[in-house]
mmCIF file of N, CA and C in Angstrom:
data_model
loop_
_atom_site.group_PDB
_atom_site.id
_atom_site.type_symbol
_atom_site.label_atom_id
_atom_site.label_comp_id
_atom_site.label_asym_id
_atom_site.label_seq_id
_atom_site.Cartn_x
_atom_site.Cartn_y
_atom_site.Cartn_z
ATOM 1 N N UNK A 1 0.757 -1.184 0.039
ATOM 2 C CA UNK A 1 0.006 0.030 -0.038
ATOM 3 C C UNK A 1 0.921 1.361 0.118
ATOM 4 N N UNK A 2 1.899 1.272 0.865
ATOM 5 C CA UNK A 2 2.817 2.352 0.929
ATOM 6 C C UNK A 2 3.406 2.874 -0.383
ATOM 7 N N UNK A 3 3.951 1.518 -0.966
ATOM 8 C CA UNK A 3 4.445 1.863 -2.529
ATOM 9 C C UNK A 3 3.598 2.519 -3.432
ATOM 10 N N UNK A 4 2.336 2.021 -3.398
ATOM 11 C CA UNK A 4 1.244 2.665 -4.333
ATOM 12 C C UNK A 4 1.039 4.137 -4.012
ATOM 13 N N UNK A 5 1.070 4.343 -2.757
ATOM 14 C CA UNK A 5 0.986 5.915 -2.424
ATOM 15 C C UNK A 5 2.108 6.660 -2.984
ATOM 16 N N UNK A 6 3.383 5.973 -2.950
ATOM 17 C CA UNK A 6 4.541 6.791 -3.312
ATOM 18 C C UNK A 6 4.516 7.037 -4.733
ATOM 19 N N UNK A 7 4.062 5.982 -5.404
ATOM 20 C CA UNK A 7 4.024 6.092 -6.987
ATOM 21 C C UNK A 7 2.890 7.213 -7.334
ATOM 22 N N UNK A 8 1.885 7.160 -6.731
ATOM 23 C CA UNK A 8 0.678 8.057 -6.972
ATOM 24 C C UNK A 8 1.253 9.445 -6.694
ATOM 25 N N UNK A 9 2.009 9.502 -5.437
ATOM 26 C CA UNK A 9 2.580 10.977 -5.219
ATOM 27 C C UNK A 9 3.584 11.277 -6.235
ATOM 28 N N UNK A 10 4.337 10.568 -6.663
ATOM 29 C CA UNK A 10 5.605 10.925 -7.775
ATOM 30 C C UNK A 10 4.793 11.307 -9.021
ATOM 31 N N UNK A 11 3.762 10.545 -9.541
ATOM 32 C CA UNK A 11 2.997 10.940 -10.678
ATOM 33 C C UNK A 11 2.413 12.146 -10.699
ATOM 34 N N UNK A 12 1.736 12.545 -9.493
ATOM 35 C CA UNK A 12 1.143 13.857 -9.353
ATOM 36 C C UNK A 12 2.070 14.910 -9.407
ATOM 37 N N UNK A 13 3.289 14.687 -8.755
ATOM 38 C CA UNK A 13 4.350 15.778 -8.791
ATOM 39 C C UNK A 13 4.871 16.130 -10.134
ATOM 40 N N UNK A 14 4.933 14.890 -10.926
ATOM 41 C CA UNK A 14 5.578 15.204 -12.243
ATOM 42 C C UNK A 14 4.697 15.840 -13.254
ATOM 43 N N UNK A 15 3.206 15.670 -12.970
ATOM 44 C CA UNK A 15 2.153 16.321 -13.743
ATOM 45 C C UNK A 15 2.171 17.771 -13.450
ATOM 46 N N UNK A 16 2.671 18.285 -12.255
ATOM 47 C CA UNK A 16 2.771 19.667 -12.031
ATOM 48 C C UNK A 16 3.657 20.346 -12.801
ATOM 49 N N UNK A 17 4.809 19.762 -13.127
ATOM 50 C CA UNK A 17 5.965 20.369 -13.786
ATOM 51 C C UNK A 17 5.900 20.235 -15.203
ATOM 52 N N UNK A 18 4.897 19.540 -15.843
ATOM 53 C CA UNK A 18 4.762 19.318 -17.216
ATOM 54 C C UNK A 18 4.333 20.786 -17.859
ATOM 55 N N UNK A 19 4.908 20.888 -19.002
ATOM 56 C CA UNK A 19 4.423 22.318 -19.699
ATOM 57 C C UNK A 19 3.252 22.212 -20.228
ATOM 58 N N UNK A 20 2.548 23.164 -19.953
ATOM 59 C CA UNK A 20 1.206 23.263 -20.461
ATOM 60 C C UNK A 20 0.898 24.685 -21.194
ATOM 61 N N UNK A 21 1.056 24.658 -22.501
ATOM 62 C CA UNK A 21 0.953 25.934 -23.253
ATOM 63 C C UNK A 21 -0.434 26.276 -23.358
ATOM 64 N N UNK A 22 -0.696 27.759 -23.350
ATOM 65 C CA UNK A 22 -1.936 28.151 -23.461
ATOM 66 C C UNK A 22 -1.872 28.948 -24.970
ATOM 67 N N UNK A 23 -3.036 29.329 -25.469
ATOM 68 C CA UNK A 23 -2.969 30.264 -26.652
ATOM 69 C C UNK A 23 -2.201 31.464 -26.401
ATOM 70 N N UNK A 24 -2.197 31.967 -25.351
ATOM 71 C CA UNK A 24 -1.493 33.250 -25.070
ATOM 72 C C UNK A 24 0.105 33.137 -25.421
ATOM 73 N N UNK A 25 0.638 31.988 -25.396
ATOM 74 C CA UNK A 25 1.915 31.741 -25.750
ATOM 75 C C UNK A 25 2.225 32.032 -27.085
ATOM 76 N N UNK A 26 1.071 32.143 -28.064
ATOM 77 C CA UNK A 26 1.302 32.174 -29.526
ATOM 78 C C UNK A 26 0.622 33.471 -29.969
ATOM 79 N N UNK A 27 0.480 34.474 -29.149
ATOM 80 C CA UNK A 27 0.070 35.785 -29.684
ATOM 81 C C UNK A 27 1.000 36.559 -30.281
ATOM 82 N N UNK A 28 2.164 36.608 -29.956
ATOM 83 C CA UNK A 28 3.366 37.173 -30.481
ATOM 84 C C UNK A 28 4.411 36.222 -30.797
ATOM 85 N N UNK A 29 5.237 36.625 -31.958
ATOM 86 C CA UNK A 29 6.318 35.820 -32.466
ATOM 87 C C UNK A 29 6.500 35.577 -33.845
ATOM 88 N N UNK A 30 7.356 34.667 -34.195
ATOM 89 C CA UNK A 30 7.497 34.160 -35.552
ATOM 90 C C UNK A 30 7.145 32.712 -35.620
ATOM 91 N N UNK A 31 6.434 32.444 -36.951
ATOM 92 C CA UNK A 31 5.746 31.048 -36.980
ATOM 93 C C UNK A 31 6.251 30.633 -38.137
ATOM 94 N N UNK A 32 5.982 29.253 -38.381
ATOM 95 C CA UNK A 32 6.231 28.563 -39.723
ATOM 96 C C UNK A 32 4.977 27.493 -39.630
ATOM 97 N N UNK A 33 4.626 27.073 -40.952
ATOM 98 C CA UNK A 33 3.653 26.054 -41.186
ATOM 99 C C UNK A 33 4.302 24.701 -41.032
ATOM 100 N N UNK A 34 3.952 23.786 -40.543
ATOM 101 C CA UNK A 34 4.293 22.374 -40.574
ATOM 102 C C UNK A 34 4.229 21.709 -41.846
ATOM 103 N N UNK A 35 3.037 22.125 -42.588
ATOM 104 C CA UNK A 35 2.514 21.276 -43.785
ATOM 105 C C UNK A 35 3.443 21.866 -45.017
ATOM 106 N N UNK A 36 4.110 20.932 -45.457
ATOM 107 C CA UNK A 36 5.123 21.206 -46.635
ATOM 108 C C UNK A 36 4.486 22.268 -47.792
ATOM 109 N N UNK A 37 3.365 22.001 -47.929
ATOM 110 C CA UNK A 37 2.541 22.778 -49.044
ATOM 111 C C UNK A 37 2.800 24.453 -48.749
ATOM 112 N N UNK A 38 3.045 24.627 -47.386
ATOM 113 C CA UNK A 38 3.215 26.158 -46.912
ATOM 114 C C UNK A 38 4.328 26.374 -46.369
ATOM 115 N N UNK A 39 5.438 25.524 -46.607
ATOM 116 C CA UNK A 39 6.869 25.695 -45.747
ATOM 117 C C UNK A 39 7.548 27.026 -46.366
ATOM 118 N N UNK A 40 7.177 27.632 -47.250
ATOM 119 C CA UNK A 40 7.858 28.777 -47.758
ATOM 120 C C UNK A 40 7.328 30.176 -47.095
ATOM 121 N N UNK A 41 6.402 29.900 -46.182
ATOM 122 C CA UNK A 41 5.716 30.999 -45.506
ATOM 123 C C UNK A 41 6.200 31.307 -44.241
ATOM 124 N N UNK A 42 6.634 32.462 -43.823
ATOM 125 C CA UNK A 42 6.977 32.917 -42.525
ATOM 126 C C UNK A 42 5.928 33.962 -41.975
ATOM 127 N N UNK A 43 5.358 33.786 -40.851
ATOM 128 C CA UNK A 43 4.400 34.584 -40.250
ATOM 129 C C UNK A 43 5.142 35.394 -39.015
ATOM 130 N N UNK A 44 4.918 36.551 -38.917
ATOM 131 C CA UNK A 44 5.538 37.345 -38.045
ATOM 132 C C UNK A 44 4.373 38.095 -37.490
ATOM 133 N N UNK A 45 4.201 37.936 -35.824
ATOM 134 C CA UNK A 45 2.910 38.532 -35.368
ATOM 135 C C UNK A 45 3.404 39.359 -34.135
ATOM 136 N N UNK A 46 2.907 40.740 -34.001
ATOM 137 C CA UNK A 46 3.069 41.277 -32.861
ATOM 138 C C UNK A 46 1.580 41.739 -32.320
ATOM 139 N N UNK A 47 1.339 42.604 -31.230
ATOM 140 C CA UNK A 47 0.041 42.579 -30.750
ATOM 141 C C UNK A 47 -1.109 43.131 -31.682
ATOM 142 N N UNK A 48 -0.515 43.689 -32.794
ATOM 143 C CA UNK A 48 -1.681 44.394 -33.615
ATOM 144 C C UNK A 48 -1.440 43.880 -35.177
ATOM 145 N N UNK A 49 -0.361 43.575 -35.574
ATOM 146 C CA UNK A 49 -0.234 43.228 -37.071
ATOM 147 C C UNK A 49 0.377 41.777 -37.280
ATOM 148 N N UNK A 50 -0.164 41.229 -38.288
ATOM 149 C CA UNK A 50 0.333 39.902 -38.569
ATOM 150 C C UNK A 50 0.988 40.130 -40.080
ATOM 151 N N UNK A 51 2.300 39.771 -40.369
ATOM 152 C CA UNK A 51 2.904 39.902 -41.486
ATOM 153 C C UNK A 51 3.315 38.437 -42.124
ATOM 154 N N UNK A 52 2.853 37.995 -43.302
ATOM 155 C CA UNK A 52 3.099 36.801 -43.903
ATOM 156 C C UNK A 52 3.869 37.047 -45.223
ATOM 157 N N UNK A 53 4.968 36.422 -45.306
ATOM 158 C CA UNK A 53 6.077 36.488 -46.428
ATOM 159 C C UNK A 53 6.292 35.203 -46.919
ATOM 160 N N UNK A 54 6.081 35.021 -48.170
ATOM 161 C CA UNK A 54 6.609 33.815 -48.860
ATOM 162 C C UNK A 54 7.842 34.073 -49.411
ATOM 163 N N UNK A 55 8.782 33.109 -48.900
ATOM 164 C CA UNK A 55 10.375 33.384 -49.304
ATOM 165 C C UNK A 55 10.475 33.002 -50.743
ATOM 166 N N UNK A 56 9.638 32.061 -51.455
ATOM 167 C CA UNK A 56 9.809 31.746 -52.680
ATOM 168 C C UNK A 56 9.395 32.724 -53.884
ATOM 169 N N UNK A 57 8.203 33.374 -53.385
ATOM 170 C CA UNK A 57 7.605 34.212 -54.478
ATOM 171 C C UNK A 57 7.669 35.735 -54.011
ATOM 172 N N UNK A 58 8.086 35.944 -52.787
ATOM 173 C CA UNK A 58 8.328 37.321 -52.378
ATOM 174 C C UNK A 58 6.966 38.046 -52.069
ATOM 175 N N UNK A 59 5.906 37.399 -51.998
ATOM 176 C CA UNK A 59 4.519 37.914 -51.581
ATOM 177 C C UNK A 59 4.505 38.261 -50.242
ATOM 178 N N UNK A 60 4.059 39.558 -49.876
ATOM 179 C CA UNK A 60 3.909 39.940 -48.523
ATOM 180 C C UNK A 60 2.372 40.113 -48.262
ATOM 181 N N UNK A 61 1.920 39.682 -47.178
ATOM 182 C CA UNK A 61 0.508 40.119 -46.665
ATOM 183 C C UNK A 61 0.623 40.561 -45.367
ATOM 184 N N UNK A 62 -0.056 41.778 -45.159
ATOM 185 C CA UNK A 62 -0.181 42.382 -43.786
ATOM 186 C C UNK A 62 -1.606 42.507 -43.500
ATOM 187 N N UNK A 63 -1.960 42.015 -42.139
ATOM 188 C CA UNK A 63 -3.298 41.862 -41.651
ATOM 189 C C UNK A 63 -3.196 42.438 -40.302
ATOM 190 N N UNK A 64 -4.379 43.169 -39.902
ATOM 191 C CA UNK A 64 -4.629 43.737 -38.418
ATOM 192 C C UNK A 64 -5.233 42.316 -37.847
ATOM 193 N N UNK A 65 -4.422 42.027 -36.658
ATOM 194 C CA UNK A 65 -5.039 40.891 -35.772
ATOM 195 C C UNK A 65 -5.769 41.365 -34.531
ATOM 196 N N UNK A 66 -6.977 40.741 -34.484
ATOM 197 C CA UNK A 66 -7.601 41.219 -33.254
ATOM 198 C C UNK A 66 -8.038 39.764 -32.566
ATOM 199 N N UNK A 67 -7.666 39.802 -31.342
ATOM 200 C CA UNK A 67 -8.094 38.619 -30.454
ATOM 201 C C UNK A 67 -9.574 38.715 -29.891
ATOM 202 N N UNK A 68 -10.374 37.778 -30.373
ATOM 203 C CA UNK A 68 -11.638 37.836 -29.849
ATOM 204 C C UNK A 68 -11.840 37.091 -28.464
ATOM 205 N N UNK A 69 -10.783 36.183 -28.205
ATOM 206 C CA UNK A 69 -10.869 35.353 -26.842
ATOM 207 C C UNK A 69 -9.358 35.001 -26.901
ATOM 208 N N UNK A 70 -8.954 34.245 -25.822
ATOM 209 C CA UNK A 70 -7.565 33.741 -25.441
ATOM 210 C C UNK A 70 -7.248 32.945 -26.900
ATOM 211 N N UNK A 71 -8.273 32.115 -27.644
ATOM 212 C CA UNK A 71 -7.830 31.199 -28.563
ATOM 213 C C UNK A 71 -8.409 31.485 -29.920
ATOM 214 N N UNK A 72 -9.106 32.537 -30.047
ATOM 215 C CA UNK A 72 -9.868 33.009 -31.361
ATOM 216 C C UNK A 72 -9.468 34.158 -31.768
ATOM 217 N N UNK A 73 -8.989 34.424 -33.055
ATOM 218 C CA UNK A 73 -8.645 35.720 -33.585
ATOM 219 C C UNK A 73 -9.106 35.912 -34.935
ATOM 220 N N UNK A 74 -9.193 37.343 -35.286
ATOM 221 C CA UNK A 74 -9.502 37.571 -36.698
ATOM 222 C C UNK A 74 -8.169 38.168 -37.393
ATOM 223 N N UNK A 75 -8.037 38.159 -38.619
ATOM 224 C CA UNK A 75 -7.216 38.760 -39.415
ATOM 225 C C UNK A 75 -7.761 39.472 -40.477
ATOM 226 N N UNK A 76 -7.695 40.831 -40.462
ATOM 227 C CA UNK A 76 -8.250 41.663 -41.566
ATOM 228 C C UNK A 76 -7.217 42.132 -42.464
ATOM 229 N N UNK A 77 -7.162 41.604 -43.746
ATOM 230 C CA UNK A 77 -6.134 41.925 -44.619
ATOM 231 C C UNK A 77 -6.036 43.348 -45.046
ATOM 232 N N UNK A 78 -4.917 44.023 -44.744
ATOM 233 C CA UNK A 78 -4.825 45.517 -45.080
ATOM 234 C C UNK A 78 -3.975 45.810 -46.352
ATOM 235 N N UNK A 79 -3.040 44.790 -46.564
ATOM 236 C CA UNK A 79 -2.114 44.978 -47.897
ATOM 237 C C UNK A 79 -1.770 43.643 -48.438
ATOM 238 N N UNK A 80 -1.540 43.685 -49.551
ATOM 239 C CA UNK A 80 -0.975 42.464 -50.419
ATOM 240 C C UNK A 80 -0.096 43.149 -51.381
ATOM 241 N N UNK A 81 1.265 42.469 -51.473
ATOM 242 C CA UNK A 81 2.218 43.025 -52.356
ATOM 243 C C UNK A 81 2.190 42.488 -53.905
ATOM 244 N N UNK A 82 1.062 41.503 -54.064
ATOM 245 C CA UNK A 82 1.037 41.151 -55.535
ATOM 246 C C UNK A 82 -0.382 41.762 -55.992
ATOM 247 N N UNK A 83 -0.472 42.435 -57.128
ATOM 248 C CA UNK A 83 -1.772 42.946 -57.476
ATOM 249 C C UNK A 83 -2.866 42.092 -57.704
ATOM 250 N N UNK A 84 -2.523 40.938 -58.179
ATOM 251 C CA UNK A 84 -3.597 39.942 -58.606
ATOM 252 C C UNK A 84 -4.095 39.333 -57.241
ATOM 253 N N UNK A 85 -3.720 39.741 -56.112
ATOM 254 C CA UNK A 85 -4.224 39.261 -54.876
ATOM 255 C C UNK A 85 -4.929 40.377 -54.178
ATOM 256 N N UNK A 86 -5.185 41.507 -54.688
ATOM 257 C CA UNK A 86 -5.760 42.626 -54.160
ATOM 258 C C UNK A 86 -7.164 42.499 -53.776
ATOM 259 N N UNK A 87 -7.879 41.592 -54.154
ATOM 260 C CA UNK A 87 -9.247 41.195 -53.727
ATOM 261 C C UNK A 87 -9.430 40.739 -52.354
ATOM 262 N N UNK A 88 -8.253 40.404 -51.780
ATOM 263 C CA UNK A 88 -8.224 39.910 -50.380
ATOM 264 C C UNK A 88 -8.349 41.018 -49.439
ATOM 265 N N UNK A 89 -7.837 42.415 -49.773
ATOM 266 C CA UNK A 89 -7.979 43.374 -48.999
ATOM 267 C C UNK A 89 -9.279 43.726 -48.370
ATOM 268 N N UNK A 90 -9.277 43.957 -47.014
ATOM 269 C CA UNK A 90 -10.518 44.057 -46.471
ATOM 270 C C UNK A 90 -11.194 42.821 -45.940
ATOM 271 N N UNK A 91 -10.879 41.810 -46.442
ATOM 272 C CA UNK A 91 -11.573 40.408 -46.064
ATOM 273 C C UNK A 91 -11.018 40.116 -44.756
ATOM 274 N N UNK A 92 -11.826 39.358 -43.935
ATOM 275 C CA UNK A 92 -11.809 38.960 -42.587
ATOM 276 C C UNK A 92 -11.437 37.421 -42.480
ATOM 277 N N UNK A 93 -10.590 36.896 -41.864
ATOM 278 C CA UNK A 93 -10.197 35.734 -41.713
ATOM 279 C C UNK A 93 -10.416 35.265 -40.205
ATOM 280 N N UNK A 94 -11.296 34.235 -39.796
ATOM 281 C CA UNK A 94 -11.348 33.981 -38.420
ATOM 282 C C UNK A 94 -10.608 32.692 -38.174
ATOM 283 N N UNK A 95 -9.663 32.655 -37.126
ATOM 284 C CA UNK A 95 -8.839 31.684 -36.750
ATOM 285 C C UNK A 95 -9.148 31.122 -35.367
ATOM 286 N N UNK A 96 -9.248 29.746 -35.179
ATOM 287 C CA UNK A 96 -9.443 29.275 -34.000
ATOM 288 C C UNK A 96 -8.386 28.445 -33.479
ATOM 289 N N UNK A 97 -7.586 28.613 -32.532
ATOM 290 C CA UNK A 97 -6.487 27.567 -32.018
ATOM 291 C C UNK A 97 -7.296 26.537 -31.167
ATOM 292 N N UNK A 98 -7.043 25.111 -31.752
ATOM 293 C CA UNK A 98 -7.962 24.145 -31.123
ATOM 294 C C UNK A 98 -6.996 23.201 -30.389
ATOM 295 N N UNK A 99 -5.725 23.304 -30.556
ATOM 296 C CA UNK A 99 -4.906 22.525 -29.680
ATOM 297 C C UNK A 99 -3.419 23.007 -29.648
ATOM 298 N N UNK A 100 -2.785 23.060 -28.492
ATOM 299 C CA UNK A 100 -1.499 23.673 -28.233
ATOM 300 C C UNK A 100 -0.593 22.460 -27.734
ATOM 301 N N UNK A 101 0.662 22.530 -28.089
ATOM 302 C CA UNK A 101 1.611 21.701 -27.555
ATOM 303 C C UNK A 101 3.036 22.329 -27.609
ATOM 304 N N UNK A 102 4.025 21.800 -27.069
ATOM 305 C CA UNK A 102 5.214 22.096 -26.921
ATOM 306 C C UNK A 102 5.518 23.622 -27.454
ATOM 307 N N UNK A 103 6.055 23.768 -28.701
ATOM 308 C CA UNK A 103 6.259 24.964 -29.325
ATOM 309 C C UNK A 103 5.268 25.238 -30.533
ATOM 310 N N UNK A 104 4.179 24.743 -30.661
ATOM 311 C CA UNK A 104 3.227 24.936 -31.670
ATOM 312 C C UNK A 104 1.730 24.852 -31.352
ATOM 313 N N UNK A 105 1.081 24.926 -32.408
ATOM 314 C CA UNK A 105 -0.419 24.734 -32.197
ATOM 315 C C UNK A 105 -1.241 24.290 -33.452
ATOM 316 N N UNK A 106 -2.210 23.728 -33.388
ATOM 317 C CA UNK A 106 -3.184 23.519 -34.482
ATOM 318 C C UNK A 106 -4.135 24.434 -34.455
ATOM 319 N N UNK A 107 -4.617 24.955 -35.558
ATOM 320 C CA UNK A 107 -5.718 25.886 -35.776
ATOM 321 C C UNK A 107 -6.557 25.539 -37.095
ATOM 322 N N UNK A 108 -7.735 26.205 -36.936
ATOM 323 C CA UNK A 108 -8.685 26.094 -38.027
ATOM 324 C C UNK A 108 -9.093 27.473 -38.502
ATOM 325 N N UNK A 109 -8.672 27.887 -39.858
ATOM 326 C CA UNK A 109 -8.976 29.077 -40.317
ATOM 327 C C UNK A 109 -10.242 28.801 -41.118
ATOM 328 N N UNK A 110 -11.263 29.683 -40.807
ATOM 329 C CA UNK A 110 -12.511 29.500 -41.153
ATOM 330 C C UNK A 110 -12.781 29.958 -42.647
ATOM 331 N N UNK A 111 -13.630 29.370 -43.453
ATOM 332 C CA UNK A 111 -13.795 29.724 -44.771
ATOM 333 C C UNK A 111 -14.551 31.013 -45.030
ATOM 334 N N UNK A 112 -14.205 31.803 -46.139
ATOM 335 C CA UNK A 112 -14.944 32.793 -46.567
ATOM 336 C C UNK A 112 -15.016 33.033 -47.892
ATOM 337 N N UNK A 113 -15.186 34.096 -48.575
ATOM 338 C CA UNK A 113 -15.185 34.152 -50.101
ATOM 339 C C UNK A 113 -13.909 34.309 -50.744
ATOM 340 N N UNK A 114 -12.977 34.394 -50.017
ATOM 341 C CA UNK A 114 -11.464 34.210 -50.555
ATOM 342 C C UNK A 114 -11.059 32.717 -50.386
ATOM 343 N N UNK A 115 -11.069 32.320 -49.175
ATOM 344 C CA UNK A 115 -10.849 30.689 -48.975
ATOM 345 C C UNK A 115 -12.061 30.134 -48.634
ATOM 346 N N UNK A 116 -12.464 29.234 -49.727
ATOM 347 C CA UNK A 116 -13.728 28.700 -49.846
ATOM 348 C C UNK A 116 -14.004 27.728 -48.764
ATOM 349 N N UNK A 117 -12.980 27.044 -48.073
ATOM 350 C CA UNK A 117 -13.371 25.926 -47.054
ATOM 351 C C UNK A 117 -12.494 26.269 -45.898
ATOM 352 N N UNK A 118 -12.878 25.632 -44.850
ATOM 353 C CA UNK A 118 -12.085 25.614 -43.565
ATOM 354 C C UNK A 118 -10.576 24.960 -43.875
ATOM 355 N N UNK A 119 -9.483 25.567 -43.252
ATOM 356 C CA UNK A 119 -8.267 24.951 -43.392
ATOM 357 C C UNK A 119 -7.863 24.626 -42.010
ATOM 358 N N UNK A 120 -7.385 23.328 -41.793
ATOM 359 C CA UNK A 120 -6.935 23.047 -40.553
ATOM 360 C C UNK A 120 -5.233 22.961 -40.762
ATOM 361 N N UNK A 121 -4.551 23.943 -39.790
ATOM 362 C CA UNK A 121 -3.059 23.975 -39.978
ATOM 363 C C UNK A 121 -2.408 23.867 -38.781
ATOM 364 N N UNK A 122 -1.178 23.441 -38.952
ATOM 365 C CA UNK A 122 -0.226 23.329 -37.702
ATOM 366 C C UNK A 122 0.827 24.173 -37.944
ATOM 367 N N UNK A 123 1.197 24.885 -36.879
ATOM 368 C CA UNK A 123 2.144 25.939 -36.846
ATOM 369 C C UNK A 123 2.970 25.842 -35.694
ATOM 370 N N UNK A 124 4.453 26.211 -35.938
ATOM 371 C CA UNK A 124 5.409 26.034 -34.825
ATOM 372 C C UNK A 124 5.897 27.498 -34.729
ATOM 373 N N UNK A 125 6.237 27.673 -33.468
ATOM 374 C CA UNK A 125 6.786 29.104 -33.171
ATOM 375 C C UNK A 125 8.315 28.891 -33.279
ATOM 376 N N UNK A 126 8.864 29.702 -33.982
ATOM 377 C CA UNK A 126 10.328 29.827 -34.364
ATOM 378 C C UNK A 126 11.174 30.783 -33.492
ATOM 379 N N UNK A 127 10.383 31.897 -32.965
ATOM 380 C CA UNK A 127 11.139 32.857 -32.186
ATOM 381 C C UNK A 127 9.910 33.461 -31.285
#
């Protein structure tokens, strides 16, 4: 009985020291997509602006970020460096972080008239 108590106590203590990320950990920083289809994109986010840069094509997208809750935010596209993508300006993208882990998260970007279907994406924080 005593050995069971020690094991339970040890496991309880270990769980207190496990890292538990919250969405707040991902509000500011630099990020990359884990999906190889988006690997050339780098996202830089501060408290009010998100900048997405494609290292392959040079496309740059700037959006205003507004946090609706700890894990839900909207991006309102303010500028796009490629003229053929100008129809994205003013469009709002809603993103929900559905899972966090070590140095990354999984999110769903809700569809709209620019992005026709919901996208589930995994991102890692690089800085």
